[in-house]
Amino acid sequence: IQKLCDRVASSTLLDDRRDAVRALKSLSKKYRLEVGIQAMEHLIHVLQTDRSDSEIIGYALDTLYNVISNDLEEEEQEENSAKQVDDLGSQFTEIFIKQQENVTLLLTLVEEFDFHVRWPGVKLLTSLLKQQGPQVQQIILVSPMGVSRLMDLLADSREVIRNDGVLLLQQLTKSNAAIQKIVAFENAFERLLDIITEEGNSDGGIVVEDCLLLLQNLLKNNNSNQNFFKEGSYIQRMKPWFEVGDDNCGWSAQKVTNLHLMLQLVRVLVSPTNPLGATSSCQKAMFHCGLLQQLCTILMATGVPADILTETINTVSEVIRGCQTNQDYFASVNAPSNPPRPAIVVLLMSMVNERQPFVLRCAVLYCFQCFLYKNQKGQGEIVSTLLPSTIDATGNSVSAGQLLCGGLFSTDSLSNWCAAVALAHALQENATLKEQLLRVQLATSIGNPPVSLLQQCTNILSQGSKVQTRVGLLMLLCTWLSNCSIAVTHFLHNPANVPFLTGQIAENLGEEEQLVQGLCALLLGISIYYNDNSLENYRKEKLKQLIEKRIGRENFIEKLGFISKHELYSRAAQKPQPSFSSPDHMVFDHEFTKLVKELEGIISKAIYKSSEEDKKEEEVKKTLEQHDNIVTHYKKVIREQDQELEELKQRINTLTSQNEQLQATVTQQVSQIQQHKDQYNLLKVQLGKDTQHHNSHGDTFQMNGFQTEEVSKLKEELEEWKNKHELLQGQLKEKDSVIEKLNSSQLEMGTTEQSSQTSKFGGLEHNNELQKELEMLRSQIQLQSAELSKLQMENQKLQVMNTTANPMLRDSGATAVMGSELEGRLEQEIKELKSEVKALSEEKESLKQHLDSSSSTVAILQDEKSKLQREVAESKKEQDDLLVLLADQDQKISALKIKLKDLGVPVEDEDDTESGDQGDEDEDGDEEEQD
């Protein structure tokens, strides 16, 4: 190895170095440590200097990969030495990345298209990221276009490089939000989804699995990328992944893995830990594109593997959680049975069936919880199936309520717990349903009277059943009684309940029973805090005295604290999904942990409060309720007044718009009247001239003919104006009546609130302004009518003058000839003017073309000028560089001369050599002259 390293370092021939690197590569697998220690520096040097030869670069990269990667060694090494192997790989990686330039160099090599360079480069970079991920990520992040270069690997036509590129990006995007965002914005989603589609979606091979893992890296806990994925309409492209056939037998292991990852990817987008807005927008998108419907199809399909079915149930749960539209759709889904049953009923049958797998039962419970989360409509539907009026008398179909009751009182403790928790979720934050559930009656055995559901739950508690069953029932009772005084009264009405609870809390039992004691303390505390003192024997004060005598306050608070101190409590509080390693760990529900957190402190305070403090608190509550009622009353009044104000404002707006329209018509009429006046004055002047000079001027015939036509037109227009004037007056009268009505309504509404009065007074003022404007309009219209009457008078005069002028014009026959001559001249002049205008426009067009051509030549000249300026600047720069080089050379020559002089070597100065050269040239010249 040492000889080969020396050959790589010292050989001048490329072939020798190449052979040496090839030999090192063959030794690197077996003698990894020795090659790594001795050859790494030389191999990096080869990468830097021999870039032109792809073969030697490929060998060097392969050798470095063998040294750094643990993949080959892990196969051969035993378990006890695996840790040593990991250390070796990470140590060599640390040496390699110590110089950041090495990673940058590797990034440039990955850009090369040559397969023998690119592929080993990708593998080496992947191995570096595996060994020292965060450090290599940081180097790539700060290097210019580092991530973008690696994104190009996905577009490589060679599948080997593309697939290894996906693996590289998997390592690159691990736990680094900044790189994840860059990769996403480099169009990664589009490329990865294209690859998945090309490979055949869920039927694809391991490449699909790698792409899905990369997508998970990009989307998990990255709100920016999730939003980008949704906005880019990529959710719609996920729908074809879940298309399954009728025959689902014999799925390959790879298909199961792919579908599992696809379902997990959907869950990443709608996870309860995401921001609420982002989750709800993704849920809506999944419903609109048909993805939820596709998942429900898988849910109800036959032959689907158990683990896929479980994961599908969990996925559907999170897609519908807290989204009313999706929850309503899920409630309408029916299983393909005869007769068809709702999907919820079919799932609940699995949950209360002890033969079903534990994981599947947990998934169904989670699905039911998500269906009821913030879904009062769904809660009502579930509880209604338990009420006496809605139960199916024939017994043909099993309802959800019947299944829950059956599970609640079955012999299987796990079914008891699941049914109790499911029923508790149906009552969550819904006081109405808590009251309605008190009406539920159960027939326990033939001949005995029916028992209420509440009574049956307490009966089972007192019978001393399994811990899991009792915990489930106590959680149900705590949820049921909290914030519902009527339920508390019903619970306390049974004389056996309070002694049972105090007896349970007071006893000193083992660790297993401590949790039951804590829950009993919580239930008793709820019975005190939400007690309305309607039962004389179980008033708040009496219950507190009972605790003081039988248990002791401190002991009661200690027992209450057992719940939150339990090891499984904190695990359940972390996330909504019930995830238990075994049925024995199925103790707490996520929503119940929230209730405990809320009530624990309140109950502790309530136990220590005196009766006077309780009375004060009740008085405060009553005053608050009264205050709330007053506030709601005033809110209602204000809302009504606001509506009236809005109506008035709308009326005012319509009136103002009508007023504006009237003003516009008036101004239009004024301008038209002015035009008619001008025309009339012109006609008057021309008529005067015609009467004076009708004998001397021959063109008057034509003018008077025109005048008679104009007079007839004026008559028609005057008639039109009269009609319009009458219409306007009618409209004004209507507006007056509307305004009077508004004024009267404004006066009637003067007794309302002060805030609304001020705004209404503003409305009155607005109406007054409108009246003023209408008065102005009236005056303007009166003026116009006066002007119209004047015009009529003058028009009559014109008609009289016209009748006098016409007989005189009839006598003059020669004037017609003169008029025809004038018309000919005018036509000729008009033709000449048109030809001149045409010539000018043509001249203008030619000038415009000339201007365009000159402007284009100017632009070309400017471009050439700028090019020449750049060339001059470059030549100047080159001259400056040459001068600097010459100066450096002079300095080096002078330094060398000084060194030579110091060593005793005779050196001629430049001046001497130049003079010597000149002397030689002179001698040669003299000889030539002599010759």
PDB file of C-alpha atoms in Angstrom, residues 694-695 697-698 700-701 806-817:
ATOM      1  CA  HIS A 694     -83.438  88.264 -51.605  1.00  0.00           C
ATOM      2  CA  ASN A 695     -83.283  90.127 -54.979  1.00  0.00           C
ATOM      3  CA  HIS A 697     -78.349  87.000 -53.784  1.00  0.00           C
ATOM      4  CA  GLY A 698     -79.342  83.833 -55.615  1.00  0.00           C
ATOM      5  CA  THR A 700     -81.193  82.430 -50.500  1.00  0.00           C
ATOM      6  CA  PHE A 701     -83.598  79.872 -51.976  1.00  0.00           C
ATOM      7  CA  ASN A 806     -91.680  82.408 -49.685  1.00  0.00           C
ATOM      8  CA  PRO A 807     -93.909  84.274 -52.303  1.00  0.00           C
ATOM      9  CA  MET A 808     -91.057  86.641 -53.080  1.00  0.00           C
ATOM     10  CA  LEU A 809     -88.713  83.706 -53.614  1.00  0.00           C
ATOM     11  CA  ARG A 810     -91.098  81.968 -55.987  1.00  0.00           C
ATOM     12  CA  ASP A 811     -90.881  84.892 -58.474  1.00  0.00           C
ATOM     13  CA  SER A 812     -87.132  84.741 -58.817  1.00  0.00           C
ATOM     14  CA  GLY A 813     -86.540  81.809 -61.244  1.00  0.00           C
ATOM     15  CA  ALA A 814     -83.050  82.856 -62.239  1.00  0.00           C
ATOM     16  CA  THR A 815     -81.760  82.361 -58.708  1.00  0.00           C
ATOM     17  CA  ALA A 816     -82.004  78.574 -59.081  1.00  0.00           C
ATOM     18  CA  VAL A 817     -79.390  78.560 -61.826  1.00  0.00           C
TER      19      VAL A 817
END
